[in-house]
Amino acid sequence: MPNSRSYIWFQNRLPASTIIRGCLALLAISGVVTTSQAAPQIKNVNLRGIQSGGTTVLAIDGEGLTSDTRLVLGLPVAAQNVKPSATDRRIEVELTLPEKVPSGLYLLRALNADGVSNGVPVGVDSLSQSVITDRIETLPAALTGSVSGDQSTRATFVGKKGETITVEIEARRLLSELNPVMHLYDARGVQVAWAQSDRRLAGDARLTATLAADGEYTVEVHDALYQGRSPGYFRLKIGQFASADMAYPSAIKQGTQALVQLLGTNLDSDTKIEVQAPPAPRFFPVPGSESLKLTGIRPTLSSSEFDEAVEAPSTSGDLQTIAVPSGIHGRLLTRGEEDRFRITAAGSQKLRLEVYALRLGSPLDAVLTVYDTSGKNVLATNDDQPRMSDSALDFTAPADAKDLVVGLKDLIGRGGGDYVYRLTVLPQDRPDFSLALADERVNVPRGGRALVRVAVERRGYNGPIDLSFDGLPPSIAVENAQIAAGNNIGLVLLSGSMDSGDHATVRLVGRATEPPSTGDVIRTAMLAPNPLTQQQPWLREEIAVALAKPAPLQLAWEPATTSLPLGDKLSSTVKATRAAGMTGAVRLSLVTTQQPPKKTIKENNQDKQVDDVGRTLRLEGTPAIAADQTETVANTIVPADLPEVTYGLVLRGELLSADGKQVVATAYAPVLSARPARPVSVALSSAETIEARAGLGETGKFTGSIARQAGFNQPLRVTLEGLPAGVPSPFADVAADANEFELAVRLPHGMKAEALKNVYLVAVSLASPGDLENAVRTNRVPVTLNVVAGEKPPAEPPLRIFEDEEEFANSLNQGGGQVRLEGGQKYSGAASVRVTPDQRFNPALPSLGVKIRKDPGAGEYRYLRFAWRKQGGNQICLQLNHDGAWGPMPGGTGAKFRYHAGPGDCFGASLRVNPRVPNRMTLVTRDLYADFGEFTLTGLGLSPIDGQFALFDHIYLGRTVDDLDSVKPEK
């Protein structure tokens, strides 16, 4: 059985928002509506129930409902006939079902040459079906009605004294918005019984009453708050009928048989049925029985990977023992009862104990407790999990433990025959994964492809996952049926033959291709849960697949290589084949298995996580194939820091109408599976360990070579990563036409003499200096630095730009903000510079006009130090005027000459020194040469950008960091 935290009994740890918005969403298309080749759509059904062994006339409202439409239900249909009055928006169908079909809630779909529709839940049973009327002539009966707002509806029937009547409403389970309340009145108008929303019925209601006298009785239905939302349809069942709500036990070891007891309304207490569990883990419904005339849900069972025991009475007083992993099923039959079991757990073993009760439909509000071997000392306890009353415990057994005792009771001491539970005991480190789907149906064009997107949540298993479709028709083939190792998204293409239409209800199954020692891991992909599938979770596994009309567009692409060049572009030739008579441009977009990385931005002064598009695989621009052309070239941008795993890429083409406002057809090119490739690498020719001088004196150096792939001709910077915080990284620049390097390593004076390990030599592209965060990077070579003491370098006083000088503030004479000295908030000295948005600046400050150099001489500098603080807003920025200009060089590439803190970029191009805005005085030290190269610094701009104001203080230039350190802040 799959890991209980994600698979067993309805709980899924992949929320729909993560599945759909995060992993699976395609790029949004603004202002374009898809209208052509639309599959049928069901919007409403006049009856929410179908009679078995009889004929039900269904009126279907929707779109794309052609006269050749037929209904499919997931069970045999004896006959169906579409009446001649059919239109594309409404059809009437006479549907006849065999008598011996299992009752339950099913998904009704419409099928025609354009494909298969969405599924609409309906009930199937032997009850007569009709629209609700004021008076019911015969019982039992099932009536379809609708209420919304403050409406109510009534139905009257004739009852006999002593007769037991059950009234049940199916609304939430049919995905209605109605929050139902029912009343049963006698002929005098006196309330006999009433019922409201019951969580065990997924929010629906049921009552049973014994009638006190002959006469008329009335059932009234309304919304609980008289504020019912639409749609408010319901199916009201009245009369004598039986329903099975739970099965006990609820799980059976895969491939084995078990005798299962059915618990429900009007069922004998010994109603049992023999069940054969499937050979692989999955959900499945209790099989139908000719002897049982049931209505309502079909209790769901699961086939389990491990042993499933049933609580056994003990005459000796010894506790029943359960192994790890396993499950055990029990019932709290009496009030105040606590069931106890012994667990054979090894010392220090990490366990996951979980109770399933509410998720089975049980009224039990479980409390789970772990005791020591004696059963007297409590080691851990839990009442509720987040957002549910079923308890669970992640627990580490004591180091000396050989076994433990686990106890389970009801929170308020209740009990009874329906207080059933399932307790699972699993190791926490058990490798596992779960699969999730966003779409309940897939329409595959004949001769074309359809895309199925799968999200993966991995827990201890990071290998490949093979995918297969159970029940797929032979006319539909599968392409790219594997999720690569490390991927959390899978892209599967279904391709259709040119055969006549075909359809099936299928399951998508994933199997770990590198099984752990604990055995195979096999999981079924699940749709997002709803009130129906919470009670019938096997419906979450059902995907409707159908062949549809041939697509008027075919798409193919020929990438220049099967690898993804990091920090570069993958060029592809894209070819479109349009059907005869079809014209229009083809717009292209890219779907990948990359889970978009996130970044934090400020929105309404609050941190917000958004997709970091700049670090995402994507097409360059908005490529399209013009209406009079059949091919084009599309470039895929490959981020420099793309993790090195295998990715799937699918090119999507949309054939547009002549005015470009509608999508006529969609086509997919085959999946490209590719791994990132580094266009450049670095290797050492020197030893991996050197002596690094901390101060003046001879120091060690690394030498080596650069290996460039064809076409990569960018300059590189060889540097070290992993040095202690605050230690500037030495570097050596390598020209675009050079392939050898020499990196001398000199460290700041005063560093402790020790061996620095976990240091790496790496080369980084200098195509965009100051943007090394997104630059192409080589492999990392591990190195070791043996730090040795050196002589202290002579200090040279740094250049003081601002430390309390009012003249500096006055010289910032341009910009839309206000500037003044602020004495109350400062880093050092007596005052800071206070600037209000947007900024104050001067491109030619009297104190500047100094050269920034790699090896500064007299009057030249390399390092900048300043302090800043921001009050409100999202950004703070310090701008450097270089040789009379602000910002990047013409063309938008190269050094940015700005520093900022906060999300985004300052004025479109800036080097970010901190992702968060400093809310207190924060000291910043920067290597100007490393960030921007050699230039002449002529002016400064102090830019709060937004918010209330910013403070700047302690602004100095120095040849070395030691020079800057020689200036002690004046407090």
C-alpha angles and dihedrals in degrees: 000000000000121000107294094228093068112017118024113091110352105307114126121181092201105085116211092244090058093044099046106026099031111035108015110032116118120222109286118253112213121213098356124117125198110223110146126082089015115174116231117281127203115212102166142003122202092217124040092198139058125205119232115222091022146065122269122191109219124192109205121197119194143088134295092024101153124185090257091059117127131186125242123194111173091257136068118292116206095199142338134188129189111215117236093247091076119140132176089263102040137028133173116214130190102214122190121191127193116254095239102062122122114260119233144099114305139178113250115207137180118228130192140138091293093059140261126318134228116284121257116196117237134169121244120200142120095272120115111255127219144140112273115271135182092253130036114208101190135026143250096044141156116219128192118212143146137222132177138172111002094337124127132187133206138202126188129207136172116251136186130227113267093016115135111223126191120202119190132173124206110198114117090042088055089051094254120150092226116121094204132216121178131196128191114205130186125224091279092056092251115144111248098179141342139193137194138189112323118195089210087064092046089257098316125118139238135179135181122200137174108224115237098203145009114269147074122328127190130209117205124194127193141147115276093241097027085243100102117175124220133291092046100165121144143175113230118200119195130178139039112329139133129237133187114216103170141022123216117234095028099197133044128192109260116268095014136104128239139175107242125198118217118219123195148092121333092356124133112250091240096052103139137165133194112241131192113206118221116254093248133047113276144115119270136171126249104267120253120263127206090211094055120071099195134169132197128028125001108234111245127230130189130215109229133213092218138043118294116202131189122224109265126201115249123217096178097052093242116137119247109252124225125189131220116284105028146102132233130198124210147154132225097222100174135045115268093014121150118195114213132194136178118237121205098221127165120230115279091006114153110228138185114210116187135176125212112198113115088042088057093051093258120145089221116125096199129213113195120202132181117207132186121256092282092056090229107090118068113226099175140348139187135186108181139009118222109290095359139068095226107107128226138175133203100203138173114212116231114266093248096043121125095172141357137209120233123195130195128191141151117271094237098028100258126151145170144133094293095050091103128157144174120219119197125193114196136162111256093224094056107135110243147146138188131214127216133192130201100198127063094196138036123198111198116199114227107257090010143080138254125199124233114192119203127190120208129205109195125203112180095331118093101161132105120296120212115214130208135171116228110216099010112160115248090241090068122067131195125234125192095010096178137079107218122236112279094015121126094192130056126198114202124180122208112203123198129215123224091255122121119282120298135174141184143169107243142179125223111222127192124201127191108241092202101050115201122234090266091068139261120340110214121171135176119224113247135207121224111283126251133174091277097049093042086071097032103033093170085075087064087067096053119104119180111220125185141168112242136188117304114277116247089218133059122187132198134169135195112202115205090233139007093234132075112237107220113236091007140077133270109219119209135182109226122200127192126196115197124198118249111287094016118122134167140094121292114224116207131214136167130237117191141174091239112118101224112249116236134231133188122244132174117248120173086349091301128113112251130185115226136165113278097227093183090065095045131099104251145148118268109249119328105306120196139170108238120238092252095046136073102201145028141170119259123190123210113209111223115202115231093232097046108146112251103248131113114278132197117221125190123187114215124201125196119198107217130207119251092268092047093234101105135052108230096183142350126219136179130213119220118283117268113212110200142157127216115262125202110231091205137031138187131221133183124236092180128066118287091234123059139164111254117202117225098210132350123348138071111322136189126259141200120228128189149126140268122229112203127194117229111285097020107117105150124132114252138210117215111207145146129260128196099042117147116281113278095020110121113235116240115228144183124204120224118201121235092255096045129086105181128079141187119197117190111200116213120166132199116281115260098036114145115261104246143117112275110208132175088052119137134200113220138165120224129196116254095199087115109024112205091030099078090136089075098031129119110268130198128220116293118247114204113232137172127222119205101203114217127184119259137186119282110255117235110263122234118198110254122237109266110218099167133004108141096320112148088195090067092053091048091050090062089085103153134069139060098274133083124248133200141140116274116206100180099061120041144135096222141346121023104306148009131217112262115204127179124208137321100019151279122226149157121202092204112038114186092231095054139057090118130148122245109211140172091234103023120209129193110328092007127109143193110183131064125200126186141148126226143175134187131211110203128330134073107274146031123193141187115199127203121211107215118196091335097313136102126219129356125351116267111292094042096260133108128033117007099206093209135098123202142169122213134044126321125008131308109243091343099300126049143132110247115221097179132014090218129062110245110248092187133034106295126185117226125192119187135183099227093192094050091048101042111005125233118337143134115262109216107159149003137226121202107203126183088175094193142353123058105307146317131228125215125188146157097032113181140158120213141177091225138010087249088059090054091046090056089071106080114204112252108229 
